[in-house]
XYZ file of C-alpha atoms in Angstrom:
340
model
C 93.933 128.461 70.864
C 90.301 127.449 70.729
C 88.923 124.991 73.307
C 88.044 122.377 70.665
C 91.613 122.496 69.313
C 92.983 121.335 72.691
C 90.847 118.191 72.749
C 92.373 115.069 71.219
C 89.768 112.567 70.141
C 90.693 108.926 70.631
C 89.009 105.559 70.278
C 88.290 104.475 73.874
C 88.368 100.785 72.936
C 91.829 101.046 71.360
C 93.134 103.171 74.232
C 91.920 100.666 76.853
C 93.442 97.781 74.922
C 96.801 99.528 74.515
C 96.971 100.749 78.131
C 96.041 97.353 79.574
C 98.674 95.577 77.498
C 101.302 98.074 78.715
C 100.177 97.547 82.316
C 100.151 93.749 82.090
C 103.629 93.622 80.517
C 104.924 95.943 83.248
C 103.606 93.571 85.930
C 105.022 90.528 84.141
C 108.502 91.990 83.605
C 108.927 94.191 86.680
C 107.194 92.246 89.449
C 105.814 88.751 88.951
C 108.063 86.482 86.874
C 111.679 85.528 87.673
C 114.514 85.922 85.173
C 115.702 82.618 83.752
C 119.360 83.561 84.293
C 119.449 84.277 88.034
C 115.961 83.266 89.212
C 115.295 86.697 90.740
C 112.535 89.233 90.404
C 113.698 92.891 90.398
C 112.810 93.408 94.091
C 115.010 90.493 95.238
C 117.879 91.657 93.052
C 117.647 95.172 94.472
C 117.510 93.961 98.083
C 120.671 91.878 97.726
C 122.461 94.662 95.827
C 121.407 97.216 98.451
C 122.603 95.001 101.306
C 125.959 94.514 99.598
C 126.218 98.292 99.120
C 125.609 98.791 102.853
C 128.343 96.277 103.669
C 125.685 94.143 105.351
C 127.583 90.895 104.740
C 127.674 87.591 106.617
C 130.878 88.488 108.490
C 129.534 91.822 109.801
C 127.013 92.601 112.581
C 123.281 92.558 111.797
C 121.624 95.777 110.651
C 118.050 96.834 111.361
C 115.729 95.693 108.543
C 114.276 99.211 108.259
C 117.753 100.446 107.331
C 117.950 97.959 104.445
C 114.398 98.703 103.273
C 115.139 102.444 103.302
C 118.317 101.897 101.286
C 116.472 99.875 98.651
C 113.500 102.261 98.455
C 115.621 105.393 98.308
C 118.016 104.150 95.662
C 116.474 101.428 93.513
C 112.859 100.319 94.073
C 110.035 102.664 92.985
C 107.294 100.834 94.927
C 106.040 100.621 98.503
C 108.014 99.554 101.570
C 105.756 96.529 102.215
C 106.798 94.921 98.928
C 110.484 95.284 99.832
C 110.144 94.089 103.432
C 107.879 91.196 102.396
C 110.473 89.964 99.911
C 113.295 90.444 102.440
C 111.406 88.426 105.067
C 110.753 85.560 102.661
C 114.455 85.276 101.794
C 115.163 84.743 105.520
C 112.451 82.136 106.225
C 113.744 78.529 106.381
C 110.284 77.166 105.479
C 110.010 79.419 102.400
C 113.496 79.109 100.872
C 115.356 75.854 100.227
C 118.632 77.780 100.607
C 118.128 81.069 102.483
C 119.844 84.143 101.022
C 119.316 86.429 104.037
C 120.220 85.749 107.675
C 117.423 87.152 109.820
C 117.403 87.901 113.538
C 114.141 88.439 115.383
C 110.557 87.429 114.669
C 110.355 86.490 110.991
C 106.936 84.835 111.213
C 106.077 81.138 111.257
C 105.324 78.293 108.893
C 101.635 78.637 109.798
C 101.432 82.059 108.205
C 102.052 84.313 111.204
C 103.492 87.569 109.884
C 106.939 88.858 110.770
C 107.452 91.664 113.262
C 107.609 95.199 111.898
C 110.823 96.125 110.110
C 111.883 98.393 112.974
C 112.149 95.357 115.282
C 113.956 92.792 113.093
C 117.563 92.663 111.927
C 119.249 91.063 108.950
C 122.445 90.464 107.011
C 123.433 88.462 103.938
C 123.934 84.724 104.099
C 127.163 83.426 102.594
C 125.190 81.872 99.741
C 123.539 85.253 99.156
C 126.976 86.794 98.691
C 127.805 84.090 96.144
C 124.936 85.405 94.011
C 126.902 88.665 93.583
C 130.445 87.301 93.284
C 132.582 89.380 90.878
C 129.776 91.914 90.395
C 132.395 94.686 90.486
C 134.355 93.156 87.577
C 131.894 94.143 84.826
C 130.500 90.615 84.641
C 126.920 91.790 83.964
C 125.204 94.748 82.329
C 124.162 97.641 84.550
C 121.169 99.959 84.134
C 120.179 103.296 85.633
C 117.740 103.392 88.549
C 114.338 105.113 88.533
C 115.768 108.661 88.583
C 118.885 107.949 86.481
C 121.190 108.863 89.373
C 122.651 105.422 90.165
C 123.428 102.115 88.458
C 121.971 98.729 89.368
C 122.551 95.270 87.824
C 120.098 93.976 85.219
C 120.897 90.422 86.379
C 123.053 88.872 89.088
C 126.257 86.992 88.116
C 125.098 84.083 90.283
C 127.408 81.090 90.614
C 124.508 79.026 91.894
C 121.497 77.882 89.781
C 119.142 79.839 92.041
C 116.018 79.419 89.892
C 116.074 75.638 90.315
C 117.417 75.268 93.856
C 115.106 77.863 95.439
C 112.196 77.743 93.016
C 109.848 80.674 92.538
C 106.193 81.575 92.393
C 104.331 84.586 91.095
C 100.992 85.705 89.737
C 101.064 88.152 86.841
C 98.259 89.429 84.591
C 96.903 86.513 82.616
C 99.740 84.176 83.580
C 101.494 82.692 86.596
C 104.712 80.941 87.556
C 105.245 78.030 89.957
C 108.733 76.527 89.995
C 109.620 73.672 92.344
C 112.859 73.705 94.322
C 115.539 71.063 93.746
C 118.505 69.738 95.694
C 121.655 71.790 95.032
C 123.956 68.755 94.745
C 121.625 67.027 92.278
C 121.317 70.190 90.168
C 125.108 70.620 90.076
C 125.658 66.952 89.193
C 123.087 67.257 86.403
C 124.696 70.449 85.085
C 128.139 68.828 84.971
C 126.716 65.721 83.282
C 124.985 67.861 80.618
C 128.197 69.810 79.947
C 130.063 66.551 79.393
C 127.230 64.924 77.435
C 124.359 67.069 76.055
C 122.351 63.868 75.520
C 122.426 63.051 79.252
C 119.036 62.016 80.661
C 118.175 64.603 83.336
C 116.083 62.197 85.423
C 119.139 59.967 85.989
C 120.761 62.579 88.255
C 117.914 64.982 89.112
C 115.693 62.503 90.930
C 112.717 64.692 91.940
C 111.890 68.113 93.438
C 113.272 68.690 96.931
C 110.704 70.727 98.840
C 111.828 72.797 101.799
C 109.102 71.393 104.063
C 110.089 67.818 103.304
C 107.520 65.086 102.848
C 107.455 62.115 100.497
C 106.987 62.545 96.762
C 104.882 59.803 95.173
C 107.264 58.851 92.366
C 105.608 59.102 88.962
C 108.281 58.879 86.259
C 106.058 59.829 83.274
C 104.838 62.945 85.099
C 108.370 63.927 86.202
C 109.660 63.425 82.644
C 106.851 65.708 81.460
C 107.878 68.397 83.969
C 111.541 68.084 82.993
C 110.720 68.313 79.261
C 107.873 70.841 79.146
C 107.944 72.695 82.479
C 104.326 71.774 83.227
C 102.854 69.005 85.371
C 102.212 68.139 89.003
C 103.658 65.941 91.735
C 101.846 64.373 94.686
C 103.441 64.993 98.087
C 102.649 63.127 101.323
C 103.374 64.107 104.897
C 106.024 62.151 106.800
C 105.064 60.544 110.102
C 106.228 58.135 112.796
C 104.219 56.043 115.244
C 105.107 56.397 118.918
C 104.144 53.065 120.494
C 104.820 54.237 124.052
C 102.251 57.053 123.908
C 100.064 55.473 121.189
C 100.242 58.533 118.958
C 101.238 59.589 115.447
C 103.837 62.343 115.075
C 103.708 64.195 111.741
C 107.049 65.938 111.193
C 107.000 66.944 107.517
C 104.065 68.211 105.436
C 103.449 69.124 101.755
C 104.613 72.610 100.685
C 101.084 73.626 99.677
C 99.563 73.462 103.170
C 100.116 74.399 106.825
C 99.872 72.593 110.157
C 96.883 74.766 111.047
C 94.978 73.746 107.898
C 95.681 70.050 108.549
C 94.562 70.216 112.191
C 91.384 72.127 111.275
C 90.445 69.503 108.674
C 91.082 66.568 111.022
C 89.063 68.248 113.804
C 86.205 68.718 111.333
C 86.329 65.014 110.378
C 86.268 63.980 114.060
C 83.328 66.281 114.850
C 81.294 64.890 111.933
C 82.151 61.296 112.975
C 83.875 60.558 109.671
C 86.977 59.616 111.672
C 86.415 57.926 115.042
C 89.897 56.601 115.860
C 91.374 59.904 117.136
C 91.107 61.024 120.762
C 93.110 64.279 120.515
C 95.242 66.336 118.120
C 97.591 69.232 118.866
C 100.373 71.282 117.335
C 103.649 70.655 119.205
C 105.833 72.635 116.794
C 108.779 74.289 118.536
C 112.291 75.501 117.774
C 113.369 71.959 116.880
C 110.885 71.769 114.007
C 107.332 70.999 112.979
C 105.357 68.374 114.906
C 101.648 67.540 114.769
C 100.696 64.929 117.374
C 97.612 62.765 116.831
C 96.574 60.723 119.878
C 94.889 57.397 118.975
C 92.247 55.384 120.720
C 93.147 51.900 121.936
C 93.505 49.209 119.260
C 93.790 51.591 116.277
C 96.224 50.671 113.494
C 98.254 53.821 112.739
C 99.179 53.020 109.119
C 95.571 52.235 108.157
C 94.379 55.483 109.708
C 97.041 57.515 107.906
C 96.034 56.035 104.548
C 92.514 57.345 105.174
C 93.775 60.730 106.345
C 95.921 61.055 103.209
C 92.733 60.788 101.138
C 90.620 63.098 103.284
C 93.010 65.856 104.425
C 95.858 68.063 103.113
C 98.330 65.514 104.556
C 98.590 64.538 100.890
C 98.431 67.264 98.263
C 99.636 68.033 94.758
C 102.171 70.678 93.730
C 101.476 72.099 90.279
C 104.525 73.087 88.226
C 104.464 75.887 85.673
C 108.036 76.886 84.782
C 107.116 80.302 83.357
C 110.167 82.598 83.298
C 111.475 85.739 81.618
C 113.779 85.205 78.645
C 115.127 88.463 77.183
C 112.285 90.276 78.924
C 109.563 88.048 77.485
C 107.623 85.292 79.293
C 108.286 81.733 78.175
C 107.634 78.296 79.650
C 110.817 76.210 79.856
C 111.530 72.643 80.891
C 114.192 71.961 83.514
Protein backbone atom coordinates (compact mmCIF):
# COMPACT_ATOMS: atom_id res chain seq x y z
CA UNK A 1 0.00 0.00 0.00
CA UNK A 2 1.33 3.40 -0.97
CA UNK A 3 1.87 6.05 1.72
CA UNK A 4 -0.69 8.44 0.18
CA UNK A 5 -3.33 5.68 0.21
CA UNK A 6 -3.08 5.42 4.02
CA UNK A 7 -3.86 9.10 4.57
CA UNK A 8 -7.52 10.01 5.01
CA UNK A 9 -8.22 13.62 4.17
CA UNK A 10 -10.82 15.33 6.33
CA UNK A 11 -12.21 18.82 6.77
CA UNK A 12 -10.63 20.07 10.01
CA UNK A 13 -13.53 22.45 10.68
CA UNK A 14 -16.13 19.68 10.43
CA UNK A 15 -14.01 17.30 12.50
CA UNK A 16 -13.57 19.86 15.30
CA UNK A 17 -17.28 20.62 15.30
CA UNK A 18 -18.26 16.95 15.42
CA UNK A 19 -15.69 16.01 18.09
CA UNK A 20 -16.59 18.95 20.33
CA UNK A 21 -20.30 18.15 20.16
CA UNK A 22 -19.54 14.53 21.13
CA UNK A 23 -17.37 15.72 24.02
CA UNK A 24 -19.91 18.25 25.30
CA UNK A 25 -22.77 15.72 25.21
CA UNK A 26 -20.59 13.21 27.08
CA UNK A 27 -19.97 15.77 29.84
CA UNK A 28 -23.65 16.71 29.99
CA UNK A 29 -24.95 13.14 30.16
CA UNK A 30 -22.18 11.36 32.07
CA UNK A 31 -21.01 13.95 34.60
CA UNK A 32 -22.73 17.29 35.06
CA UNK A 33 -26.53 17.10 34.95
CA UNK A 34 -28.77 15.02 37.25
CA UNK A 35 -31.41 12.63 35.94
CA UNK A 36 -34.94 13.91 36.43
CA UNK A 37 -36.12 10.54 37.78
CA UNK A 38 -33.76 10.01 40.72
CA UNK A 39 -31.83 13.29 40.92
CA UNK A 40 -28.46 11.53 40.66
CA UNK A 41 -25.45 11.93 38.43
CA UNK A 42 -23.76 8.64 37.39
CA UNK A 43 -21.01 8.96 40.04
CA UNK A 44 -23.52 9.24 42.91
CA UNK A 45 -25.53 6.31 41.58
CA UNK A 46 -22.40 4.17 41.33
CA UNK A 47 -21.22 5.07 44.84
CA UNK A 48 -24.52 4.07 46.44
CA UNK A 49 -24.74 0.89 44.35
CA UNK A 50 -21.14 -0.01 45.22
CA UNK A 51 -21.75 0.56 48.94
CA UNK A 52 -24.84 -1.64 48.83
CA UNK A 53 -22.81 -4.33 47.03
CA UNK A 54 -20.20 -4.20 49.81
CA UNK A 55 -22.93 -4.60 52.43
CA UNK A 56 -21.93 -1.19 53.79
CA UNK A 57 -25.40 -0.47 55.19
CA UNK A 58 -26.59 1.64 58.12
CA UNK A 59 -26.84 -1.36 60.47
CA UNK A 60 -23.26 -2.55 59.82
CA UNK A 61 -19.90 -1.17 61.02
CA UNK A 62 -18.23 1.66 59.08
CA UNK A 63 -15.83 0.78 56.27
CA UNK A 64 -12.77 2.77 55.24
CA UNK A 65 -13.66 5.26 52.48
CA UNK A 66 -10.73 4.03 50.36
CA UNK A 67 -12.38 0.60 50.28
CA UNK A 68 -15.59 2.10 48.86
CA UNK A 69 -13.72 4.28 46.35
CA UNK A 70 -11.73 1.25 45.16
CA UNK A 71 -14.92 -0.78 44.75
CA UNK A 72 -16.55 1.94 42.66
CA UNK A 73 -13.45 2.60 40.53
CA UNK A 74 -12.71 -1.06 39.91
CA UNK A 75 -16.24 -2.04 38.96
CA UNK A 76 -18.23 0.92 37.66
CA UNK A 77 -16.61 4.36 37.33
CA UNK A 78 -14.09 4.94 34.52
CA UNK A 79 -12.70 8.20 35.95
CA UNK A 80 -10.27 9.29 38.65
CA UNK A 81 -10.47 8.51 42.36
CA UNK A 82 -10.80 12.20 43.32
CA UNK A 83 -14.13 12.48 41.50
CA UNK A 84 -15.50 9.47 43.40
CA UNK A 85 -14.20 10.52 46.82
CA UNK A 86 -15.32 14.13 46.29
CA UNK A 87 -18.87 12.99 45.55
CA UNK A 88 -18.83 10.56 48.49
CA UNK A 89 -17.69 13.31 50.87
CA UNK A 90 -20.42 15.69 49.71
CA UNK A 91 -23.14 13.10 50.36
CA UNK A 92 -21.93 12.92 53.99
CA UNK A 93 -21.71 16.68 54.68
CA UNK A 94 -24.67 18.09 56.67
CA UNK A 95 -24.06 21.58 55.24
CA UNK A 96 -24.07 20.30 51.64
CA UNK A 97 -27.03 17.89 51.66
CA UNK A 98 -30.50 18.64 53.02
CA UNK A 99 -30.91 14.91 53.72
CA UNK A 100 -27.54 13.12 53.86
CA UNK A 101 -27.30 9.80 52.00
CA UNK A 102 -23.97 8.68 53.49
CA UNK A 103 -23.02 8.45 57.18
CA UNK A 104 -19.42 9.63 57.50
CA UNK A 105 -16.99 9.15 60.37
CA UNK A 106 -13.85 11.24 60.61
CA UNK A 107 -12.85 14.60 59.16
CA UNK A 108 -15.25 15.37 56.32
CA UNK A 109 -14.27 19.04 55.98
CA UNK A 110 -16.14 22.12 57.17
CA UNK A 111 -18.77 24.57 56.01
CA UNK A 112 -16.00 27.11 55.38
CA UNK A 113 -14.52 25.00 52.61
CA UNK A 114 -11.86 23.05 54.50
CA UNK A 115 -11.27 19.82 52.60
CA UNK A 116 -11.93 16.38 54.03
CA UNK A 117 -9.12 14.14 55.24
CA UNK A 118 -7.65 11.69 52.74
CA UNK A 119 -9.80 8.66 51.96
CA UNK A 120 -7.45 6.37 53.88
CA UNK A 121 -8.35 8.17 57.13
CA UNK A 122 -12.15 8.51 56.89
CA UNK A 123 -14.87 5.89 57.19
CA UNK A 124 -18.40 5.68 55.85
CA UNK A 125 -21.59 3.67 55.53
CA UNK A 126 -25.03 4.25 54.03
CA UNK A 127 -27.63 6.34 55.80
CA UNK A 128 -31.07 4.77 56.14
CA UNK A 129 -32.44 7.28 53.63
CA UNK A 130 -29.64 6.29 51.24
CA UNK A 131 -30.83 2.69 51.42
CA UNK A 132 -34.36 3.85 50.59
CA UNK A 133 -33.01 5.14 47.27
CA UNK A 134 -32.25 1.51 46.31
CA UNK A 135 -35.28 -0.25 47.80
CA UNK A 136 -36.41 -3.23 45.67
CA UNK A 137 -33.45 -2.79 43.30
CA UNK A 138 -33.10 -6.59 43.20
CA UNK A 139 -36.70 -7.05 41.98
CA UNK A 140 -36.12 -5.86 38.40
CA UNK A 141 -37.69 -2.48 39.15
CA UNK A 142 -35.27 -0.57 36.88
CA UNK A 143 -33.26 -1.23 33.74
CA UNK A 144 -29.66 -2.36 34.14
CA UNK A 145 -26.71 -1.64 31.85
CA UNK A 146 -23.23 -3.10 31.48
CA UNK A 147 -20.27 -1.33 33.09
CA UNK A 148 -17.26 0.09 31.24
CA UNK A 149 -15.77 -3.33 30.38
CA UNK A 150 -19.07 -5.20 29.94
CA UNK A 151 -18.28 -7.53 32.84
CA UNK A 152 -20.90 -6.36 35.37
CA UNK A 153 -24.34 -4.76 35.47
CA UNK A 154 -25.22 -1.43 37.07
CA UNK A 155 -28.57 0.42 37.31
CA UNK A 156 -29.37 3.11 34.75
CA UNK A 157 -31.50 4.86 37.40
CA UNK A 158 -32.29 4.26 41.06
CA UNK A 159 -35.81 3.10 42.07
CA UNK A 160 -35.90 5.89 44.66
CA UNK A 161 -38.94 6.13 46.91
CA UNK A 162 -37.97 9.67 47.81
CA UNK A 163 -38.10 12.69 45.42
CA UNK A 164 -34.34 13.17 45.77
CA UNK A 165 -33.97 15.79 43.03
CA UNK A 166 -36.21 18.24 44.89
CA UNK A 167 -35.36 17.48 48.52
CA UNK A 168 -31.57 17.50 48.06
CA UNK A 169 -31.27 19.77 45.04
CA UNK A 170 -28.31 19.59 42.67
CA UNK A 171 -25.75 21.75 40.94
CA UNK A 172 -23.45 21.16 38.01
CA UNK A 173 -21.56 22.93 35.27
CA UNK A 174 -21.54 21.26 31.86
CA UNK A 175 -20.31 22.52 28.48
CA UNK A 176 -22.44 25.46 27.47
CA UNK A 177 -25.04 24.88 30.18
CA UNK A 178 -25.41 24.54 33.94
CA UNK A 179 -27.84 23.28 36.55
CA UNK A 180 -28.76 24.80 39.92
CA UNK A 181 -31.67 23.17 41.74
CA UNK A 182 -32.77 24.39 45.17
CA UNK A 183 -33.55 21.93 47.96
CA UNK A 184 -37.05 21.67 49.42
CA UNK A 185 -38.56 20.31 52.63
CA UNK A 186 -39.36 16.59 52.34
CA UNK A 187 -42.75 16.87 54.08
CA UNK A 188 -43.83 19.76 51.84
CA UNK A 189 -42.73 17.90 48.70
CA UNK A 190 -44.64 14.77 49.76
CA UNK A 191 -47.76 16.78 50.63
CA UNK A 192 -47.57 18.51 47.24
CA UNK A 193 -47.12 15.19 45.42
CA UNK A 194 -50.16 13.68 47.14
CA UNK A 195 -52.23 16.80 46.43
CA UNK A 196 -51.27 16.68 42.72
CA UNK A 197 -52.18 12.99 42.49
CA UNK A 198 -55.61 13.73 43.93
CA UNK A 199 -56.07 16.94 41.93
CA UNK A 200 -53.80 17.68 38.92
CA UNK A 201 -55.00 21.30 39.03
CA UNK A 202 -53.62 21.78 42.56
CA UNK A 203 -51.64 25.01 43.00
CA UNK A 204 -48.10 23.95 43.97
CA UNK A 205 -47.38 27.11 45.98
CA UNK A 206 -50.23 26.29 48.38
CA UNK A 207 -48.29 23.34 49.85
CA UNK A 208 -44.70 23.90 48.67
CA UNK A 209 -44.09 27.20 50.42
CA UNK A 210 -40.49 27.99 49.40
CA UNK A 211 -37.05 26.35 49.06
CA UNK A 212 -35.64 24.94 52.29
CA UNK A 213 -31.89 25.52 52.24
CA UNK A 214 -29.65 23.31 54.34
CA UNK A 215 -27.84 26.28 55.89
CA UNK A 216 -31.08 27.90 56.98
CA UNK A 217 -31.62 31.64 56.77
CA UNK A 218 -34.72 33.65 55.91
CA UNK A 219 -36.12 33.71 52.39
CA UNK A 220 -37.52 37.10 51.38
CA UNK A 221 -40.94 35.94 50.18
CA UNK A 222 -41.62 37.02 46.61
CA UNK A 223 -44.67 35.16 45.30
CA UNK A 224 -44.37 36.20 41.62
CA UNK A 225 -40.73 35.06 41.54
CA UNK A 226 -41.52 31.76 43.31
CA UNK A 227 -44.42 31.12 40.91
CA UNK A 228 -41.99 31.73 38.04
CA UNK A 229 -39.54 29.18 39.49
CA UNK A 230 -42.31 26.63 40.04
CA UNK A 231 -43.65 27.10 36.48
CA UNK A 232 -40.48 27.57 34.41
CA UNK A 233 -37.60 26.29 36.56
CA UNK A 234 -35.76 29.62 36.31
CA UNK A 235 -35.59 32.55 38.72
CA UNK A 236 -33.89 33.61 41.94
CA UNK A 237 -34.69 33.97 45.62
CA UNK A 238 -33.13 36.37 48.13
CA UNK A 239 -31.86 34.76 51.34
CA UNK A 240 -30.93 36.59 54.56
CA UNK A 241 -28.85 35.40 57.48
CA UNK A 242 -30.60 34.70 60.78
CA UNK A 243 -29.37 36.48 63.90
CA UNK A 244 -30.17 37.19 67.54
CA UNK A 245 -29.10 40.08 69.76
CA UNK A 246 -27.46 39.18 73.06
CA UNK A 247 -28.23 42.11 75.38
CA UNK A 248 -26.01 40.83 78.19
CA UNK A 249 -22.83 40.90 76.08
CA UNK A 250 -24.03 43.58 73.63
CA UNK A 251 -23.33 41.43 70.59
CA UNK A 252 -25.04 39.98 67.52
CA UNK A 253 -24.94 36.21 67.02
CA UNK A 254 -25.41 35.09 63.40
CA UNK A 255 -26.46 31.43 63.40
CA UNK A 256 -27.71 30.80 59.85
CA UNK A 257 -26.32 32.17 56.57
CA UNK A 258 -27.31 32.03 52.86
CA UNK A 259 -26.29 28.85 50.98
CA UNK A 260 -24.17 30.83 48.51
CA UNK A 261 -21.60 32.08 51.03
CA UNK A 262 -19.41 31.05 53.98
CA UNK A 263 -18.69 32.42 57.44
CA UNK A 264 -15.15 33.23 56.33
CA UNK A 265 -16.37 35.34 53.38
CA UNK A 266 -18.80 37.25 55.63
CA UNK A 267 -16.16 37.98 58.28
CA UNK A 268 -13.63 39.11 55.66
CA UNK A 269 -16.13 41.54 54.14
CA UNK A 270 -17.15 43.00 57.52
CA UNK A 271 -13.49 43.41 58.54
CA UNK A 272 -12.86 45.25 55.26
CA UNK A 273 -15.80 47.60 55.94
CA UNK A 274 -14.52 48.33 59.47
CA UNK A 275 -10.97 49.02 58.23
CA UNK A 276 -12.24 51.46 55.58
CA UNK A 277 -14.48 53.19 58.17
CA UNK A 278 -17.65 52.38 56.24
CA UNK A 279 -18.96 50.68 59.38
CA UNK A 280 -17.97 52.21 62.72
CA UNK A 281 -20.35 50.47 65.14
CA UNK A 282 -18.40 47.18 65.44
CA UNK A 283 -15.65 46.64 68.01
CA UNK A 284 -14.81 42.99 67.21
CA UNK A 285 -15.95 40.03 65.10
CA UNK A 286 -15.02 36.36 65.41
CA UNK A 287 -16.07 32.91 64.26
CA UNK A 288 -17.35 30.87 67.22
CA UNK A 289 -18.57 27.92 65.14
CA UNK A 290 -18.26 24.61 67.00
CA UNK A 291 -19.86 21.18 67.08
CA UNK A 292 -23.20 22.71 68.07
CA UNK A 293 -23.42 24.70 64.84
CA UNK A 294 -22.45 27.87 63.04
CA UNK A 295 -22.01 31.09 65.04
CA UNK A 296 -20.53 34.43 63.97
CA UNK A 297 -20.31 36.86 66.89
CA UNK A 298 -20.24 40.61 66.21
CA UNK A 299 -19.38 42.74 69.25
CA UNK A 300 -21.03 46.20 69.20
CA UNK A 301 -19.92 49.51 70.57
CA UNK A 302 -22.03 51.14 73.28
CA UNK A 303 -25.35 52.64 72.17
CA UNK A 304 -25.54 50.86 68.79
CA UNK A 305 -28.95 49.64 67.62
CA UNK A 306 -28.47 46.03 66.44
CA UNK A 307 -31.39 45.87 63.98
CA UNK A 308 -30.36 49.09 62.22
CA UNK A 309 -26.80 47.84 61.87
CA UNK A 310 -27.94 44.50 60.45
CA UNK A 311 -30.07 46.24 57.82
CA UNK A 312 -26.92 48.02 56.63
CA UNK A 313 -24.85 44.83 56.74
CA UNK A 314 -27.48 43.01 54.67
CA UNK A 315 -26.94 45.58 51.91
CA UNK A 316 -23.15 45.64 52.11
CA UNK A 317 -22.13 42.03 52.83
CA UNK A 318 -23.00 38.43 51.82
CA UNK A 319 -25.28 38.25 54.90
CA UNK A 320 -27.96 38.70 52.25
CA UNK A 321 -27.49 37.02 48.88
CA UNK A 322 -29.51 35.61 46.00
CA UNK A 323 -29.77 31.96 44.96
CA UNK A 324 -30.27 31.54 41.22
CA UNK A 325 -32.42 28.60 40.13
CA UNK A 326 -31.92 26.80 36.84
CA UNK A 327 -33.76 23.46 36.91
CA UNK A 328 -31.79 21.89 34.04
CA UNK A 329 -32.07 18.09 34.14
CA UNK A 330 -31.67 15.03 31.93
CA UNK A 331 -34.86 13.65 30.40
CA UNK A 332 -34.29 10.49 28.34
CA UNK A 333 -30.62 11.43 28.14
CA UNK A 334 -31.27 14.94 26.84
CA UNK A 335 -31.00 18.22 28.80
CA UNK A 336 -34.24 20.07 29.46
CA UNK A 337 -35.30 22.83 31.84
CA UNK A 338 -38.33 21.81 33.93
CA UNK A 339 -40.48 23.63 36.45
CA UNK A 340 -41.05 22.08 39.88
